[in-house]
Every structure is written in structure tokens, then in C-alpha cells.
Amino acid sequence: MMKDTAEKMKLVTHFIAGYPSLEASFDTAKGLIDGGAYALEMQMPFSDPSADGPVIESACRKALEAGFRVGEGFKLIERIKAYADVPLYVMSYSALVFNMVVQGFADRALAAGAAGLIIPDLTPGTDEGLYEAGRRAGIDVVPVVVPGVSDERLSEIMAEKPDWVYLALRSGITGSYTELDAENLGFLDRLKKYDAKIMAGFGICTPEQIETLKPHCDAAIAGSFIVNRLSEASTEKGGSGIMHAAKDAVEYLLGE
Amino acid sequence: MDKYNNFFGDFGGRYVPEVLRAPLIELENAYKDAVEDPDFLAELAEFQHTFIGRPTPLLHAVNASTELGGADIYIKLEGLANTGAHKINNAAGQALLAKRMGKKRIIAETGAGQHGVATASACAKLGLECVIYMGTEDIRRQRPNVYWMELFGAEVRGVESGSRTLKDAVNEAFRDWTASYRDTHYLLGSALGPSPFPDMVREFQSVIGNEVSEQFAASEAEQIDAMVACVGGGSNAIGFFSPYIEAGAPRLIGVEAGGRGEGRGNNAVRMDDTGRPGIVQGYKSCFLLDEDGQVLPTHSISAGLDYPGIGPQLAELGRSGRLEFQSATDDEALEALKFFARTEGIIFAMESAHAGAAAIGLAKELGKGRNIVVNMSGRGDKDIFISAAALDGANWKDFLQEEAGRIR
Ligand SMILES: Cc1ncc(COP(=O)(O)O)c(C=O)c1O
């Protein structure tokens, strides 16, 4: 485990706006920040999150059943940014972005204080103008790639000149553990020739994985692992436990 | 019409995560190649003839037409296709294509269970492993089909997410596919989803409309004035209409599920002023969405029409006015079911009965000397638990209780 805190890996922590409630998701964000997260990835719940596994799917459903609205998501960003100035990335699906008109979504996210957008089902070439809208608004649009994407396609994606690129470490949906092997680590090294910084995630749930990733990328992303910790906390201790659970989860992953 | 369009006006396209981009390009290329290959087309024709039982009859519904006293109704009996619905046309086409692509495993979603049964049957016949995703609400509603799928050797996986119906089964199939595409083909069951599915499903279903053209030309009647089909995702409708779309005639009428009537969550009517442009499940089309763009719940007595989106080509044809849309309520569908059973001795699937209901109204409206062709996309055996409960509840309940007591 890591000893030198100065060399600590950057951790991007995922959470879901409105889960388990709007207030509790604010507490979650505070806990993640206090635990030492480098950045936050805030998921705007969508009714049909087909790239997500059961943990995130059911959390999004609960947020929507509790009445979550997209407008509240943007206001939540404002509150989080007032609490601490950490980079915040908005993750969601094309349906919600398209609904606000793509430029409108980008502008609103920027106005709220977001640093970037992660919309996995709007990819370069079929992005409904998302990358252009991001450039116009001055907000980073982060492409999501997977190992196995061809060099040709990779250059197409990187031609959008994103500040960050998100590598999903394996195919499939969010949730289950990912083995770090020659294939995905090798792919990370292939990404290095581009200017974009690399965040890598999907199935990150141990400090060992993060240690392994460290020489290969700029940040690790943890998602379902944190949501799991939160759902345990919210059933066991009630709302007040959430913030601590979030903080503990980050500290655990950072090897503290 | 081109065999591959990708977009239909503004609708259609391919809005998927990067991981599914390559598998969809692979599928697009395999599809384009196969539909131009005489060997593949001959293999498909042979399968249609010997396994599906094509051509299916075009019935002149003389008794029904006489009783209504209006236009003549012709019924395309897709329900006589093996496994009981038009779904097998597409399942067979895609299963043969998957085999040609070297895929070993097939996954599919199903609502009414007809697409699941068709897929499981084709997989049994062609020696492919088969997994069917089905919402647990639909499993309850269409239990007989679950039993048949399992008998064909398919694994039926219940889907507990969302509304536990067709759209959630589609999500779950996509989740499977993002991890399994290397050896697995996702056999999507309607003319929707990311391209090439809407084009491919239309082509495999166009056999319905092509047969109608030939059969009608051979009949004594002069010309078709209107064609009527029910629209869930839209596969039976687009296949039935396809030879006629580019010509200005006949009138083409799609019938959506009017459910319990107006109001959010009571129906699955998307092509009224209720639906809005959106991007969901990989394609741009008209969807039932709330103010934030979240997908709204739907209701229909027929599981196959209980879906918040519509195939992109149909949405575009609706926008351009080439296609007219109507809806039929749950009760109207039940009435049509009874009417055609009594007059013609045929049992419409609950989905198809929506088209039957619209045809009854249209026959009166158009009047004598005109001809209507209605697509009976499936037969109603699978609906026994729904129709018997709705039409003869007390006796049916007694029967079920007795039967349950008899099983040890
Ligand atoms: C008999 C029958 N008709 C129609 C449908 C609706 O699908 P589509 O609109 O794709 O034809 C279904 C779907 O399950 C069905 O089983």
C-alpha cells in the first residue's frame, strides 16, 4: 500500500444525484471531497440507463421514484461547488441531453460550475453536436473508450481534442470487478501518445487495483463500489451515516 | 427503397456507447452483404417455405364484411406462420445471418413472448444457444410463451428493472451484448434500436407485404384502398406496408395501443401530440417522455404494444403524412377479437386485434366497393389467460382453480 501521500493517485469518485435523496446526495459529495477525491463524477439519473449494471440502475430508479428532477441536479452542482472547488463531471445519457437541446445542456452545466460532460451514448461522429457545443460553452466533453477500439477510430475520437479521456477498462456494464491485465493496461499505454489526460474505471473496488493503474494513467474512477457502500450505510445507519460512508470509501481506496 | 438507410428524415441513427460501435458496424456489413447474396436469399426462402410455412394465406373476410355492410376486409393471416406470429420472419432472417457471421449464441428481448418464442424456435432449429430477456410483468401476462421458449431449450431471464416490461428487456439485452458481442448476436425483435436494426428488420418482414401484393393481384378484387396494421415497435407494420410506402396509395394506417384511454401511463400512443422526439435505446424517434426526457410508463392490454417508443421509419412516415395513425383501446381490441372469432373463425392476437378494431371502423367509413387489408400479425392462443379472464372471468377462475388442484 502507498506510503507517500504526495504521490497519491488521483481518484475520481462517482455518485448519483438524488440518491438516496437529494440531501443525502449532497452529503455524499461532501464526504467524497473530505475523503480526498480529486474530482467528482455526478450521474444525472435516467430512467433507462442501459450502460449501467444493477447497482447503479437500481440507485437511479430509486432517485427517480423519490422525484428527482434534472433542474435539481444542476442546483446540486452549484451547492457542491460552493462547498469545495473540486472538478465536477456530469455523467448522463443522450436522452436527457437531447431533451434540453444539446447546447442548452452544456451551457447549463457550465453555468452550474461543472468542468466536463461524460455522455457515453453520444460518441464523436454521432454526437448531435455535443463536442462542438462543449467547445462553444468552454466545457470539456470526455469521450469514453474501451480496450479494443481501433487506432483509426481512436484518432477520430482524439481529433476532438478532449482534455480528458475516460477508459472503461473492460467491455460490458458498470459493476463487477475488473481484472487488470496486459490487454487493458496495454491499451492505457497506447492512449498515452495523445495529449489528453486519462481517467480509467469500471470495476475498481480495491486500493491494489488503483496502485496497479498508477503508472498507466492520470486518475482512477470508482463508481459502483461507492454506491454499494452508500446503500449499505443508508439502510444501516440512516441519512447521517452517508457522509462518513462516502469519506471512508474514498480513504479506503486511497489506501489510508 | 434502399435496403440500408440508417436515417429516415431526422429519425433513426446509431446512438450507442463506443463499445457497441464496432459490433454494429460488423452487423451492418454482414447484413448488407447477405441481402445481396443469392445463396443467402435462397437459404432464407427455403427456410420460410419449409419451416415457417410461407406464404401465409390472405383471407377474404366475407362474413365480417357482409355483417359490417361496408368495405371488403381481407385479412393477412400471419398468425398461421410457425410459432404463431410474424415475429418468426425476422427471427429466422437474423438467426441465419448470425450463423453466417459465425456467432454461437443469440440473445433477444421479448414483450408478448412471440418474438422470444420465434427466436427460441429458430435457435433450436439452427443449433444456436439462446437467452431471452423478458420483464417479470410480461412473464406473468404471457406465461404460456415462457413455457414454449423453455421447451425449445432457451433460457428465459426475468428482468426486474424499471417497469419490468418490453423496454426493460431491451435494456437488459443491450447490457448482455456490451460484454458478449464477440460470440453473440443480439436478435432485436422490432424495427427499432440503433441502425442497422430498423432497416434489417423491415427487410426481413417485407415478405408479408410482398406476399400481399402477389395474393391481391391474383384475387378478383381490383385495388387495395387501405392497409391496417398494429404498431408496437413497428415490425409487422413496416414489413406489411413496405412495398407500398413509396407509392402514394393505398392509405396506410398504423394502430397504436389506446389502453384505458387518455392520460399519462394509460396507453402507448406516441404518434398523437403525446410523443416527442428523443433519443432512447440507441435511436432517435418519437417517445413518450416527461418534461426532463425521462421515459414514461405505458399501458396496454397487449404486452406487444406496451412500449414507449416507435420505429424511426414509421415515426418519419407519420411526420410526413404518408402514414396515418389511429389508436384502439383495450376494450375495442377485445370487441374486435370477439367479432372476428364469431364471423370468420379466427382468433386475433391481442396486438393484432387493435388493427382489427380499426379495420371495423374503416370498413364502415369507406363503404361498399372498397378494399381493406388488415394484418393479423399473430394468433391469440398465447392470450388465453387475458382474454378468458376478460371475457368469461368467473368460469375461467373456476376452471383454473380446479386445474390447479389437479396438479400434484
Ligand atoms: C402478434 C404481435 N403483433 C404485434 C406485435 C408488436 O410488435 P411490432 O409492432 O414490432 O410488430 C407483437 C409483439 O410482441 C406481437 O406479438
Short mmCIF file of C-alpha atoms in Angstrom, two decimals, chain B:
data_model
loop_
_atom_site.label_atom_id
_atom_site.label_comp_id
_atom_site.label_asym_id
_atom_site.label_seq_id
_atom_site.Cartn_x
_atom_site.Cartn_y
_atom_site.Cartn_z
CA MET B 1 -36.49 1.76 -51.12
CA ASP B 2 -32.84 1.31 -50.21
CA LYS B 3 -32.05 -1.73 -48.11
CA TYR B 4 -29.91 0.41 -45.84
CA ASN B 5 -30.89 3.96 -44.91
CA ASN B 6 -29.61 4.50 -41.36
CA PHE B 7 -31.63 7.72 -41.08
CA PHE B 8 -35.25 8.28 -42.04
CA GLY B 9 -35.53 12.05 -42.20
CA ASP B 10 -34.31 13.15 -38.77
CA PHE B 11 -35.08 9.81 -37.15
CA GLY B 12 -33.04 6.66 -36.78
CA GLY B 13 -29.26 6.68 -36.47
CA ARG B 14 -26.99 4.89 -34.05
CA TYR B 15 -26.57 6.39 -30.59
CA VAL B 16 -24.64 3.80 -28.63
CA PRO B 17 -21.63 3.69 -26.33
CA GLU B 18 -18.27 3.24 -28.05
CA VAL B 19 -18.18 -0.45 -27.08
CA LEU B 20 -21.16 -1.24 -29.34
CA ARG B 21 -19.94 0.74 -32.30
CA ALA B 22 -17.74 -1.98 -33.78
CA PRO B 23 -20.30 -4.81 -33.31
CA LEU B 24 -22.96 -2.69 -35.06
CA ILE B 25 -20.63 -1.90 -37.94
CA GLU B 26 -19.85 -5.62 -38.22
CA LEU B 27 -23.59 -6.35 -38.29
CA GLU B 28 -24.29 -3.60 -40.82
CA ASN B 29 -21.68 -5.02 -43.17
CA ALA B 30 -22.84 -8.61 -42.72
CA TYR B 31 -26.44 -7.56 -43.37
CA LYS B 32 -25.63 -5.53 -46.48
CA ASP B 33 -23.59 -8.41 -47.82
CA ALA B 34 -26.19 -11.10 -47.06
CA VAL B 35 -29.20 -9.34 -48.57
CA GLU B 36 -27.37 -9.06 -51.88
CA ASP B 37 -26.16 -12.67 -51.82
CA PRO B 38 -28.36 -15.08 -53.85
CA ASP B 39 -27.18 -18.01 -51.72
CA PHE B 40 -28.33 -16.37 -48.51
CA LEU B 41 -31.63 -15.30 -50.03
CA ALA B 42 -32.23 -18.83 -51.33
CA GLU B 43 -31.46 -20.26 -47.89
CA LEU B 44 -33.89 -17.79 -46.32
CA ALA B 45 -36.61 -18.56 -48.88
CA GLU B 46 -36.20 -22.28 -48.25
CA PHE B 47 -36.47 -21.72 -44.50
CA GLN B 48 -39.56 -19.56 -44.98
CA HIS B 49 -41.19 -22.21 -47.08
CA THR B 50 -40.33 -25.39 -45.18
CA PHE B 51 -40.15 -24.14 -41.59
CA ILE B 52 -42.30 -21.02 -41.30
CA GLY B 53 -44.97 -22.26 -43.67
CA ARG B 54 -44.94 -19.33 -46.07
CA PRO B 55 -46.78 -18.00 -47.91
CA THR B 56 -49.40 -17.35 -45.24
CA PRO B 57 -52.96 -17.01 -46.60
CA LEU B 58 -54.78 -13.82 -47.47
CA LEU B 59 -58.35 -14.41 -46.34
CA HIS B 60 -61.32 -12.59 -47.86
CA ALA B 61 -63.38 -12.00 -44.72
CA VAL B 62 -66.71 -12.26 -46.48
CA ASN B 63 -68.88 -12.82 -43.40
CA ALA B 64 -67.34 -9.97 -41.46
CA SER B 65 -67.58 -7.62 -44.45
CA THR B 66 -71.22 -8.52 -45.08
CA GLU B 67 -72.19 -8.02 -41.46
CA LEU B 68 -70.49 -4.63 -41.33
CA GLY B 69 -72.10 -3.65 -44.62
CA GLY B 70 -69.14 -1.57 -45.77
CA ALA B 71 -65.83 -2.13 -47.49
CA ASP B 72 -64.48 -5.62 -48.11
CA ILE B 73 -61.99 -6.74 -45.49
CA TYR B 74 -59.09 -9.02 -46.35
CA ILE B 75 -57.01 -10.49 -43.56
CA LYS B 76 -53.36 -11.45 -43.94
CA LEU B 77 -53.05 -14.46 -41.65
CA GLU B 78 -49.55 -14.00 -40.25
CA GLY B 79 -50.78 -15.86 -37.21
CA LEU B 80 -50.55 -19.04 -39.26
CA ALA B 81 -46.78 -18.71 -39.51
CA ASN B 82 -45.00 -21.31 -37.38
CA THR B 83 -44.80 -20.11 -33.75
CA GLY B 84 -47.92 -18.03 -34.26
CA ALA B 85 -46.87 -14.56 -35.35
CA HIS B 86 -44.93 -12.50 -37.87
CA LYS B 87 -42.02 -12.39 -35.43
CA ILE B 88 -40.56 -15.58 -36.91
CA ASN B 89 -39.86 -13.82 -40.26
CA ASN B 90 -37.33 -11.56 -38.60
CA ALA B 91 -36.06 -14.15 -36.13
CA ALA B 92 -35.33 -16.58 -38.96
CA GLY B 93 -33.60 -13.94 -41.08
CA GLN B 94 -31.38 -12.72 -38.26
CA ALA B 95 -30.63 -16.21 -36.93
CA LEU B 96 -29.47 -17.31 -40.38
CA LEU B 97 -27.40 -14.14 -40.60
CA ALA B 98 -25.88 -14.72 -37.16
CA LYS B 99 -24.91 -18.21 -38.15
CA ARG B 100 -23.30 -16.87 -41.30
CA MET B 101 -21.36 -14.40 -39.13
CA GLY B 102 -20.08 -17.29 -37.02
CA LYS B 103 -21.96 -16.29 -33.85
CA LYS B 104 -22.70 -19.13 -31.46
CA ARG B 105 -25.12 -17.51 -29.08
CA ILE B 106 -28.29 -15.49 -29.56
CA ILE B 107 -29.86 -13.08 -27.10
CA ALA B 108 -33.22 -11.41 -27.54
CA GLU B 109 -35.77 -9.34 -25.67
CA THR B 110 -39.43 -10.14 -25.74
CA GLY B 111 -42.66 -8.47 -24.64
CA ALA B 112 -45.63 -10.59 -25.60
CA GLY B 113 -43.27 -13.53 -25.81
CA GLN B 114 -43.94 -14.03 -29.51
CA HIS B 115 -40.52 -12.74 -30.52
CA GLY B 116 -38.95 -14.85 -27.78
CA VAL B 117 -40.78 -17.96 -28.94
CA ALA B 118 -39.86 -17.29 -32.57
CA THR B 119 -36.21 -16.72 -31.66
CA ALA B 120 -36.03 -19.78 -29.42
CA SER B 121 -37.61 -21.89 -32.12
CA ALA B 122 -35.23 -20.67 -34.84
CA CYS B 123 -32.30 -21.26 -32.48
CA ALA B 124 -33.46 -24.79 -31.72
CA LYS B 125 -33.74 -25.47 -35.43
CA LEU B 126 -30.35 -23.90 -36.27
CA GLY B 127 -28.43 -25.20 -33.27
CA LEU B 128 -27.73 -21.86 -31.59
CA GLU B 129 -27.59 -21.19 -27.85
CA CYS B 130 -30.43 -18.88 -26.85
CA VAL B 131 -31.10 -16.49 -23.95
CA ILE B 132 -34.32 -14.48 -23.81
CA TYR B 133 -34.79 -11.41 -21.61
CA MET B 134 -38.36 -10.77 -20.53
CA GLY B 135 -39.80 -8.35 -17.99
CA THR B 136 -41.30 -10.13 -15.00
CA GLU B 137 -44.58 -8.29 -15.55
CA ASP B 138 -44.71 -9.73 -19.08
CA ILE B 139 -43.73 -13.18 -17.81
CA ARG B 140 -46.83 -13.03 -15.67
CA ARG B 141 -49.02 -11.81 -18.53
CA GLN B 142 -47.74 -14.20 -21.19
CA ARG B 143 -46.84 -17.31 -19.24
CA PRO B 144 -47.69 -19.86 -21.95
CA ASN B 145 -44.98 -18.40 -24.16
CA VAL B 146 -42.38 -18.72 -21.39
CA TYR B 147 -43.14 -22.38 -21.24
CA TRP B 148 -42.68 -22.80 -25.01
CA MET B 149 -39.41 -20.91 -25.01
CA GLU B 150 -38.04 -23.19 -22.33
CA LEU B 151 -39.26 -26.24 -24.20
CA PHE B 152 -37.22 -25.02 -27.19
CA GLY B 153 -34.19 -25.05 -24.93
CA ALA B 154 -33.90 -21.31 -24.38
CA GLU B 155 -33.05 -19.78 -21.04
CA VAL B 156 -35.63 -17.14 -20.08
CA ARG B 157 -34.18 -14.47 -17.78
CA GLY B 158 -36.70 -12.37 -15.88
CA VAL B 159 -35.98 -8.63 -15.87
CA GLU B 160 -36.80 -6.84 -12.63
CA SER B 161 -35.62 -3.35 -13.54
CA GLY B 162 -37.76 -0.35 -14.48
CA SER B 163 -41.35 -1.13 -15.43
CA ARG B 164 -40.49 -4.84 -15.89
CA THR B 165 -41.84 -4.81 -19.45
CA LEU B 166 -40.52 -4.75 -23.00
CA LYS B 167 -38.35 -1.64 -22.79
CA ASP B 168 -36.56 -3.00 -19.74
CA ALA B 169 -35.94 -6.30 -21.51
CA VAL B 170 -34.35 -4.31 -24.36
CA ASN B 171 -32.06 -2.54 -21.85
CA GLU B 172 -31.05 -5.85 -20.34
CA ALA B 173 -30.29 -7.39 -23.72
CA PHE B 174 -28.06 -4.41 -24.53
CA ARG B 175 -26.29 -4.89 -21.19
CA ASP B 176 -25.60 -8.51 -22.06
CA TRP B 177 -24.45 -7.60 -25.57
CA THR B 178 -21.89 -4.99 -24.46
CA ALA B 179 -19.99 -7.81 -22.77
CA SER B 180 -20.76 -10.69 -25.15
CA TYR B 181 -20.79 -9.34 -28.71
CA ARG B 182 -17.73 -11.30 -29.76
CA ASP B 183 -19.63 -14.61 -29.95
CA THR B 184 -23.19 -13.34 -29.50
CA HIS B 185 -25.74 -11.79 -31.82
CA TYR B 186 -28.44 -9.56 -30.35
CA LEU B 187 -31.56 -10.56 -32.26
CA LEU B 188 -33.70 -7.46 -31.80
CA GLY B 189 -37.37 -8.14 -32.41
CA SER B 190 -38.82 -4.95 -33.78
CA ALA B 191 -37.97 -2.29 -36.35
CA LEU B 192 -36.22 -0.09 -33.81
CA GLY B 193 -32.94 0.31 -31.98
CA PRO B 194 -29.63 1.53 -33.43
CA SER B 195 -29.03 1.00 -37.14
CA PRO B 196 -28.90 -1.40 -38.91
CA PHE B 197 -31.79 -2.93 -36.92
CA PRO B 198 -34.68 -0.81 -38.30
CA ASP B 199 -33.57 -1.44 -41.89
CA MET B 200 -32.76 -5.09 -41.34
CA VAL B 201 -35.99 -5.92 -39.53
CA ARG B 202 -38.03 -4.18 -42.24
CA GLU B 203 -36.29 -6.20 -44.96
CA PHE B 204 -36.90 -9.49 -43.18
CA GLN B 205 -40.55 -8.54 -42.55
CA SER B 206 -41.15 -7.23 -46.08
CA VAL B 207 -42.09 -10.77 -47.07
CA ILE B 208 -45.52 -10.01 -45.56
CA GLY B 209 -46.23 -7.06 -47.86
CA ASN B 210 -44.66 -8.72 -50.89
CA GLU B 211 -46.94 -11.71 -50.47
CA VAL B 212 -49.97 -9.44 -50.07
CA SER B 213 -49.12 -7.76 -53.39
CA GLU B 214 -48.99 -11.07 -55.19
CA GLN B 215 -52.02 -12.53 -53.48
CA PHE B 216 -54.12 -9.48 -54.03
CA ALA B 217 -53.13 -9.27 -57.70
CA ALA B 218 -54.33 -12.87 -58.07
CA SER B 219 -57.69 -12.12 -56.40
CA GLU B 220 -60.81 -10.90 -58.13
CA ALA B 221 -60.66 -7.54 -56.31
CA GLU B 222 -59.32 -4.52 -58.13
CA GLN B 223 -57.21 -2.43 -55.82
CA ILE B 224 -56.35 -2.06 -52.19
CA ASP B 225 -57.75 1.16 -50.75
CA ALA B 226 -56.35 0.90 -47.24
CA MET B 227 -53.96 -1.24 -45.26
CA VAL B 228 -54.13 -1.53 -41.49
CA ALA B 229 -51.58 -2.87 -39.01
CA CYS B 230 -50.99 -2.57 -35.29
CA VAL B 231 -47.84 -0.74 -34.18
CA GLY B 232 -45.82 -1.69 -31.15
CA GLY B 233 -42.23 -1.10 -32.19
CA GLY B 234 -43.50 -1.39 -35.72
CA SER B 235 -42.06 -4.53 -37.31
CA ASN B 236 -45.25 -6.10 -38.62
CA ALA B 237 -46.49 -2.74 -39.84
CA ILE B 238 -43.33 -1.72 -41.69
CA GLY B 239 -42.97 -5.15 -43.32
CA PHE B 240 -46.63 -5.21 -44.33
CA PHE B 241 -46.52 -1.65 -45.71
CA SER B 242 -43.06 -1.77 -47.26
CA PRO B 243 -43.91 -2.43 -50.96
CA TYR B 244 -46.46 0.41 -50.85
CA ILE B 245 -44.59 3.13 -48.97
CA GLU B 246 -43.03 4.88 -51.94
CA ALA B 247 -46.23 4.84 -53.98
CA GLY B 248 -48.86 7.38 -52.94
CA ALA B 249 -51.53 4.69 -52.42
CA PRO B 250 -53.14 2.85 -50.71
CA ARG B 251 -53.83 4.62 -47.42
CA LEU B 252 -51.55 3.13 -44.78
CA ILE B 253 -52.89 3.11 -41.23
CA GLY B 254 -50.94 2.26 -38.11
CA VAL B 255 -52.87 1.47 -34.96
CA GLU B 256 -51.38 2.19 -31.55
CA ALA B 257 -52.49 0.95 -28.15
CA GLY B 258 -55.16 3.27 -26.74
CA GLY B 259 -55.12 1.29 -23.49
CA ARG B 260 -57.55 2.52 -20.85
CA GLY B 261 -57.94 5.86 -22.63
CA GLU B 262 -56.23 9.22 -22.43
CA GLY B 263 -53.78 10.31 -19.78
CA ARG B 264 -50.20 9.56 -18.88
CA GLY B 265 -49.50 5.93 -18.18
CA ASN B 266 -52.86 4.79 -19.56
CA ASN B 267 -51.81 3.98 -23.11
CA ALA B 268 -48.92 3.64 -25.53
CA VAL B 269 -49.95 6.28 -28.07
CA ARG B 270 -46.82 8.01 -29.30
CA MET B 271 -47.87 9.45 -32.63
CA ASP B 272 -50.57 11.73 -31.31
CA ASP B 273 -49.40 15.01 -29.80
CA THR B 274 -48.33 12.92 -26.80
CA GLY B 275 -45.00 11.65 -28.15
CA ARG B 276 -41.89 13.83 -28.52
CA PRO B 277 -38.62 13.49 -30.44
CA GLY B 278 -35.97 11.89 -28.29
CA ILE B 279 -33.02 9.53 -28.25
CA VAL B 280 -33.65 6.33 -26.32
CA GLN B 281 -32.29 2.79 -26.69
CA GLY B 282 -29.87 3.80 -29.39
CA TYR B 283 -32.16 5.54 -31.89
CA LYS B 284 -33.85 8.87 -32.47
CA SER B 285 -37.61 8.73 -32.82
CA CYS B 286 -40.88 9.69 -31.13
CA PHE B 287 -41.12 8.64 -27.49
CA LEU B 288 -43.38 9.08 -24.52
CA LEU B 289 -41.20 11.27 -22.30
CA ASP B 290 -41.74 13.57 -19.36
CA GLU B 291 -40.52 17.18 -19.21
CA ASP B 292 -37.00 16.07 -18.26
CA GLY B 293 -36.77 13.48 -21.03
CA GLN B 294 -37.35 10.51 -18.72
CA VAL B 295 -39.25 7.64 -20.33
CA LEU B 296 -42.88 7.48 -19.19
CA PRO B 297 -44.74 4.35 -18.16
CA THR B 298 -47.19 2.87 -20.67
CA HIS B 299 -50.19 0.56 -20.52
CA SER B 300 -51.82 -1.80 -22.96
CA ILE B 301 -53.82 -5.00 -22.59
CA SER B 302 -51.38 -6.38 -25.16
CA ALA B 303 -47.82 -6.78 -23.95
CA GLY B 304 -46.54 -6.43 -27.53
CA LEU B 305 -47.84 -2.86 -27.92
CA ASP B 306 -46.86 -1.78 -24.41
CA TYR B 307 -43.73 0.16 -25.38
CA PRO B 308 -42.89 3.90 -25.16
CA GLY B 309 -41.08 4.23 -28.50
CA ILE B 310 -41.79 3.59 -32.16
CA GLY B 311 -39.55 2.50 -35.03
CA PRO B 312 -37.84 5.52 -36.64
CA GLN B 313 -39.09 4.87 -40.17
CA LEU B 314 -42.71 4.76 -39.00
CA ALA B 315 -42.18 7.93 -36.98
CA GLU B 316 -40.86 9.68 -40.09
CA LEU B 317 -43.70 8.35 -42.27
CA GLY B 318 -46.13 9.65 -39.67
CA ARG B 319 -44.46 13.05 -39.66
CA SER B 320 -44.53 13.26 -43.47
CA GLY B 321 -48.17 12.21 -43.55
CA ARG B 322 -47.67 9.08 -45.67
CA LEU B 323 -48.84 7.04 -42.70
CA GLU B 324 -51.96 7.78 -40.70
CA PHE B 325 -52.12 6.82 -37.08
CA GLN B 326 -55.12 5.76 -35.07
CA SER B 327 -55.48 4.05 -31.74
CA ALA B 328 -57.75 1.36 -30.35
CA THR B 329 -58.50 0.92 -26.66
CA ASP B 330 -58.20 -2.30 -24.68
CA ASP B 331 -61.97 -2.74 -24.88
CA GLU B 332 -62.14 -2.10 -28.61
CA ALA B 333 -59.45 -4.71 -29.15
CA LEU B 334 -61.43 -7.25 -27.10
CA GLU B 335 -64.56 -6.47 -29.13
CA ALA B 336 -62.65 -6.99 -32.39
CA LEU B 337 -61.29 -10.27 -31.07
CA LYS B 338 -64.83 -11.50 -30.43
CA PHE B 339 -66.15 -10.16 -33.74
CA PHE B 340 -63.64 -11.89 -35.99
CA ALA B 341 -63.80 -15.10 -33.98
CA ARG B 342 -67.56 -15.23 -34.39
CA THR B 343 -67.75 -14.17 -38.03
CA GLU B 344 -64.57 -15.64 -39.52
CA GLY B 345 -63.49 -18.40 -37.16
CA ILE B 346 -60.12 -16.85 -36.46
CA ILE B 347 -58.54 -15.66 -33.24
CA PHE B 348 -56.54 -12.45 -33.46
CA ALA B 349 -53.62 -11.91 -31.11
CA MET B 350 -54.48 -9.10 -28.70
CA GLU B 351 -51.93 -6.88 -30.51
CA SER B 352 -53.39 -7.62 -33.93
CA ALA B 353 -56.92 -7.13 -32.60
CA HIS B 354 -56.08 -3.41 -32.36
CA ALA B 355 -55.68 -3.40 -36.15
CA GLY B 356 -58.88 -5.45 -36.41
CA ALA B 357 -60.74 -2.84 -34.37
CA ALA B 358 -59.56 -0.03 -36.64
CA ALA B 359 -60.49 -2.08 -39.73
CA ILE B 360 -64.06 -2.47 -38.45
CA GLY B 361 -64.41 1.29 -38.18
CA LEU B 362 -62.74 1.90 -41.51
CA ALA B 363 -64.93 -0.62 -43.36
CA LYS B 364 -67.98 1.39 -42.36
CA GLU B 365 -66.30 4.68 -43.16
CA LEU B 366 -65.07 3.68 -46.64
CA GLY B 367 -68.26 1.87 -47.66
CA LYS B 368 -69.04 -0.73 -50.26
CA GLY B 369 -66.81 -1.37 -53.22
CA ARG B 370 -63.63 -0.52 -51.35
CA ASN B 371 -61.00 -2.97 -50.11
CA ILE B 372 -59.13 -3.01 -46.83
CA VAL B 373 -56.28 -5.37 -45.98
CA VAL B 374 -55.62 -5.85 -42.29
CA ASN B 375 -52.58 -7.63 -40.97
CA MET B 376 -53.38 -10.24 -38.35
CA SER B 377 -49.80 -10.18 -37.09
CA GLY B 378 -50.36 -13.07 -34.72
CA ARG B 379 -52.93 -15.52 -33.44
CA GLY B 380 -54.40 -15.25 -29.99
CA ASP B 381 -53.65 -18.61 -28.38
CA LYS B 382 -50.99 -17.02 -26.18
CA ASP B 383 -53.58 -14.58 -24.78
CA ILE B 384 -55.87 -17.22 -23.30
CA PHE B 385 -55.21 -16.07 -19.73
CA ILE B 386 -56.02 -12.47 -20.63
CA SER B 387 -58.94 -12.95 -23.00
CA ALA B 388 -60.63 -15.67 -20.94
CA ALA B 389 -60.29 -13.59 -17.78
CA ALA B 390 -61.66 -10.50 -19.53
CA LEU B 391 -64.48 -12.21 -21.44
CA ASP B 392 -65.53 -15.05 -19.17
CA GLY B 393 -63.91 -14.30 -15.81
CA ALA B 394 -65.97 -16.38 -13.38
CA ASN B 395 -65.92 -19.61 -15.35
CA TRP B 396 -62.26 -19.20 -16.15
CA LYS B 397 -61.42 -18.71 -12.50
CA ASP B 398 -63.32 -21.87 -11.53
CA PHE B 399 -61.53 -23.79 -14.22
CA LEU B 400 -58.08 -22.57 -13.13
CA GLN B 401 -58.77 -23.45 -9.53
CA GLU B 402 -59.89 -26.93 -10.49
CA GLU B 403 -56.86 -27.39 -12.72
CA ALA B 404 -54.51 -26.17 -10.01
CA GLY B 405 -56.00 -28.72 -7.64
CA ARG B 406 -55.43 -31.49 -10.13
CA ILE B 407 -51.68 -30.85 -10.49
CA ARG B 408 -49.70 -32.78 -7.92
#
